[in-house]
PDB file of C-alpha atoms in Angstrom:
ATOM      1  CA  MET A 536      -6.344 -41.122 120.995  1.00  0.00           C
ATOM      2  CA  GLN A 537      -6.963 -40.998 117.264  1.00  0.00           C
ATOM      3  CA  GLN A 538      -8.738 -38.064 115.738  1.00  0.00           C
ATOM      4  CA  LYS A 539     -10.839 -38.520 112.633  1.00  0.00           C
ATOM      5  CA  THR A 540      -9.921 -36.170 109.817  1.00  0.00           C
ATOM      6  CA  THR A 541     -11.535 -35.225 106.544  1.00  0.00           C
ATOM      7  CA  HIS A 542      -9.526 -34.424 103.460  1.00  0.00           C
ATOM      8  CA  LYS A 543     -10.800 -32.499 100.480  1.00  0.00           C
ATOM      9  CA  ILE A 544      -8.967 -31.324  97.393  1.00  0.00           C
ATOM     10  CA  VAL A 545     -10.507 -28.269  95.757  1.00  0.00           C
ATOM     11  CA  PHE A 546      -9.445 -27.132  92.308  1.00  0.00           C
ATOM     12  CA  SER A 547     -10.778 -23.615  91.913  1.00  0.00           C
ATOM     13  CA  ASP A 548      -9.804 -19.977  91.766  1.00  0.00           C
ATOM     14  CA  ALA A 549      -8.185 -19.244  95.127  1.00  0.00           C
ATOM     15  CA  ARG A 550      -9.083 -15.548  94.852  1.00  0.00           C
ATOM     16  CA  GLN A 551     -12.733 -16.439  95.578  1.00  0.00           C
ATOM     17  CA  MET A 552     -13.236 -19.594  97.616  1.00  0.00           C
ATOM     18  CA  LYS A 553     -16.970 -19.235  98.059  1.00  0.00           C
ATOM     19  CA  GLU A 554     -17.422 -22.959  98.712  1.00  0.00           C
ATOM     20  CA  LEU A 555     -15.388 -22.648 101.925  1.00  0.00           C
ATOM     21  CA  ALA A 556     -16.766 -21.118 105.106  1.00  0.00           C
ATOM     22  CA  ASN A 557     -14.831 -18.639 107.241  1.00  0.00           C
ATOM     23  CA  GLU A 558     -12.271 -20.290 109.512  1.00  0.00           C
ATOM     24  CA  SER A 559     -13.206 -23.782 108.331  1.00  0.00           C
ATOM     25  CA  ILE A 560      -9.811 -25.076 107.145  1.00  0.00           C
ATOM     26  CA  ASP A 561      -6.936 -26.416 109.268  1.00  0.00           C
ATOM     27  CA  LEU A 562      -4.320 -26.633 106.519  1.00  0.00           C
ATOM     28  CA  MET A 563      -4.057 -25.194 103.042  1.00  0.00           C
ATOM     29  CA  ILE A 564      -1.358 -26.043 100.534  1.00  0.00           C
ATOM     30  CA  THR A 565      -1.069 -23.793  97.539  1.00  0.00           C
ATOM     31  CA  PRO A 566       1.118 -24.397  94.487  1.00  0.00           C
ATOM     32  CA  PRO A 567       2.856 -21.666  92.538  1.00  0.00           C
ATOM     33  CA  PRO A 568       2.400 -19.380  90.485  1.00  0.00           C
ATOM     34  CA  TYR A 569       5.373 -17.233  91.165  1.00  0.00           C
ATOM     35  CA  PRO A 570       5.227 -13.743  89.640  1.00  0.00           C
ATOM     36  CA  MET A 571       7.701 -12.797  86.948  1.00  0.00           C
ATOM     37  CA  ILE A 572       8.732 -16.345  86.093  1.00  0.00           C
ATOM     38  CA  GLN A 573       8.072 -16.770  82.407  1.00  0.00           C
ATOM     39  CA  MET A 574       6.192 -20.053  82.710  1.00  0.00           C
ATOM     40  CA  TRP A 575       3.488 -18.291  84.793  1.00  0.00           C
ATOM     41  CA  ASP A 576       3.209 -15.065  82.770  1.00  0.00           C
ATOM     42  CA  GLU A 577       0.525 -16.446  80.442  1.00  0.00           C
ATOM     43  CA  MET A 578      -1.600 -17.684  83.360  1.00  0.00           C
ATOM     44  CA  PHE A 579      -1.392 -14.307  85.126  1.00  0.00           C
ATOM     45  CA  GLY A 580      -2.207 -12.561  81.834  1.00  0.00           C
ATOM     46  CA  LYS A 581      -5.374 -14.651  81.427  1.00  0.00           C
ATOM     47  CA  HIS A 582      -6.540 -13.620  84.897  1.00  0.00           C
ATOM     48  CA  ASN A 583      -5.861  -9.942  84.359  1.00  0.00           C
ATOM     49  CA  LEU A 584      -5.485  -8.391  80.911  1.00  0.00           C
ATOM     50  CA  GLU A 585      -3.507  -5.483  82.383  1.00  0.00           C
ATOM     51  CA  ILE A 586      -0.761  -7.958  83.220  1.00  0.00           C
ATOM     52  CA  GLU A 587      -0.734  -9.357  79.700  1.00  0.00           C
ATOM     53  CA  LYS A 588      -0.510  -5.843  78.290  1.00  0.00           C
ATOM     54  CA  ALA A 589       2.324  -4.834  80.643  1.00  0.00           C
ATOM     55  CA  ILE A 590       4.293  -7.962  79.724  1.00  0.00           C
ATOM     56  CA  LYS A 591       3.825  -7.360  75.986  1.00  0.00           C
ATOM     57  CA  GLU A 592       4.938  -3.755  76.432  1.00  0.00           C
ATOM     58  CA  GLU A 593       7.969  -4.982  78.436  1.00  0.00           C
ATOM     59  CA  LYS A 594       6.891  -3.042  81.524  1.00  0.00           C
ATOM     60  CA  GLY A 595       8.207  -5.584  84.013  1.00  0.00           C
ATOM     61  CA  ASN A 596       7.805  -3.464  87.146  1.00  0.00           C
ATOM     62  CA  LEU A 597       4.168  -2.727  86.324  1.00  0.00           C
ATOM     63  CA  ALA A 598       3.441  -6.387  85.547  1.00  0.00           C
ATOM     64  CA  PHE A 599       5.089  -7.379  88.838  1.00  0.00           C
ATOM     65  CA  GLU A 600       2.943  -4.935  90.843  1.00  0.00           C
ATOM     66  CA  ILE A 601      -0.299  -6.043  89.183  1.00  0.00           C
ATOM     67  CA  MET A 602       0.589  -9.723  89.677  1.00  0.00           C
ATOM     68  CA  HIS A 603       1.093  -9.108  93.374  1.00  0.00           C
ATOM     69  CA  LYS A 604      -2.267  -7.352  93.608  1.00  0.00           C
ATOM     70  CA  GLU A 605      -3.826 -10.526  92.183  1.00  0.00           C
ATOM     71  CA  LEU A 606      -1.909 -12.662  94.694  1.00  0.00           C
ATOM     72  CA  ASP A 607      -3.061 -10.375  97.530  1.00  0.00           C
ATOM     73  CA  LYS A 608      -6.597 -11.566  96.756  1.00  0.00           C
ATOM     74  CA  VAL A 609      -5.438 -15.159  97.268  1.00  0.00           C
ATOM     75  CA  TRP A 610      -3.742 -14.369 100.578  1.00  0.00           C
ATOM     76  CA  LYS A 611      -6.830 -12.512 101.825  1.00  0.00           C
ATOM     77  CA  GLU A 612      -9.048 -15.496 101.012  1.00  0.00           C
ATOM     78  CA  THR A 613      -6.528 -17.897 102.533  1.00  0.00           C
ATOM     79  CA  PHE A 614      -6.613 -16.014 105.831  1.00  0.00           C
ATOM     80  CA  ARG A 615     -10.413 -15.906 105.684  1.00  0.00           C
ATOM     81  CA  VAL A 616     -10.840 -19.677 105.419  1.00  0.00           C
ATOM     82  CA  LEU A 617      -8.025 -20.812 107.727  1.00  0.00           C
ATOM     83  CA  LYS A 618      -8.965 -21.509 111.331  1.00  0.00           C
ATOM     84  CA  THR A 619      -7.617 -19.127 113.950  1.00  0.00           C
ATOM     85  CA  TYR A 620      -5.419 -20.822 116.546  1.00  0.00           C
ATOM     86  CA  ASP A 621      -3.594 -17.962 118.197  1.00  0.00           C
ATOM     87  CA  GLU A 622      -3.730 -14.225 118.717  1.00  0.00           C
ATOM     88  CA  GLU A 623      -1.049 -13.510 116.093  1.00  0.00           C
ATOM     89  CA  LYS A 624      -3.072 -15.211 113.331  1.00  0.00           C
ATOM     90  CA  LYS A 625      -6.241 -13.565 114.615  1.00  0.00           C
ATOM     91  CA  ALA A 626      -4.659 -10.106 114.341  1.00  0.00           C
ATOM     92  CA  VAL A 627      -3.541 -10.789 110.746  1.00  0.00           C
ATOM     93  CA  THR A 628      -6.964 -12.183 109.832  1.00  0.00           C
ATOM     94  CA  GLN A 629      -8.606  -8.933 110.888  1.00  0.00           C
ATOM     95  CA  LEU A 630      -6.591  -6.869 108.378  1.00  0.00           C
TER      96      LEU A 630
END
């Protein structure tokens, strides 16, 4: 039996995926950024000026912590929009 699928590519800020309903996505693929890799520092700095300031002041640990706080917003939204298939995912979603 074949199942019909729909594919949609969304280019937007993954910290706020307002166009996606709760538990409406089966699969999400996210590209980098990876914190504290120089090629991503500028992008993180544009999203949060505290990061840019910490990098300029060579406060790597602070920049790292702030970057991860920004990424936490992405992970929270990712869990919100992904469909729940088992109790383990459901428990994490409720965090």
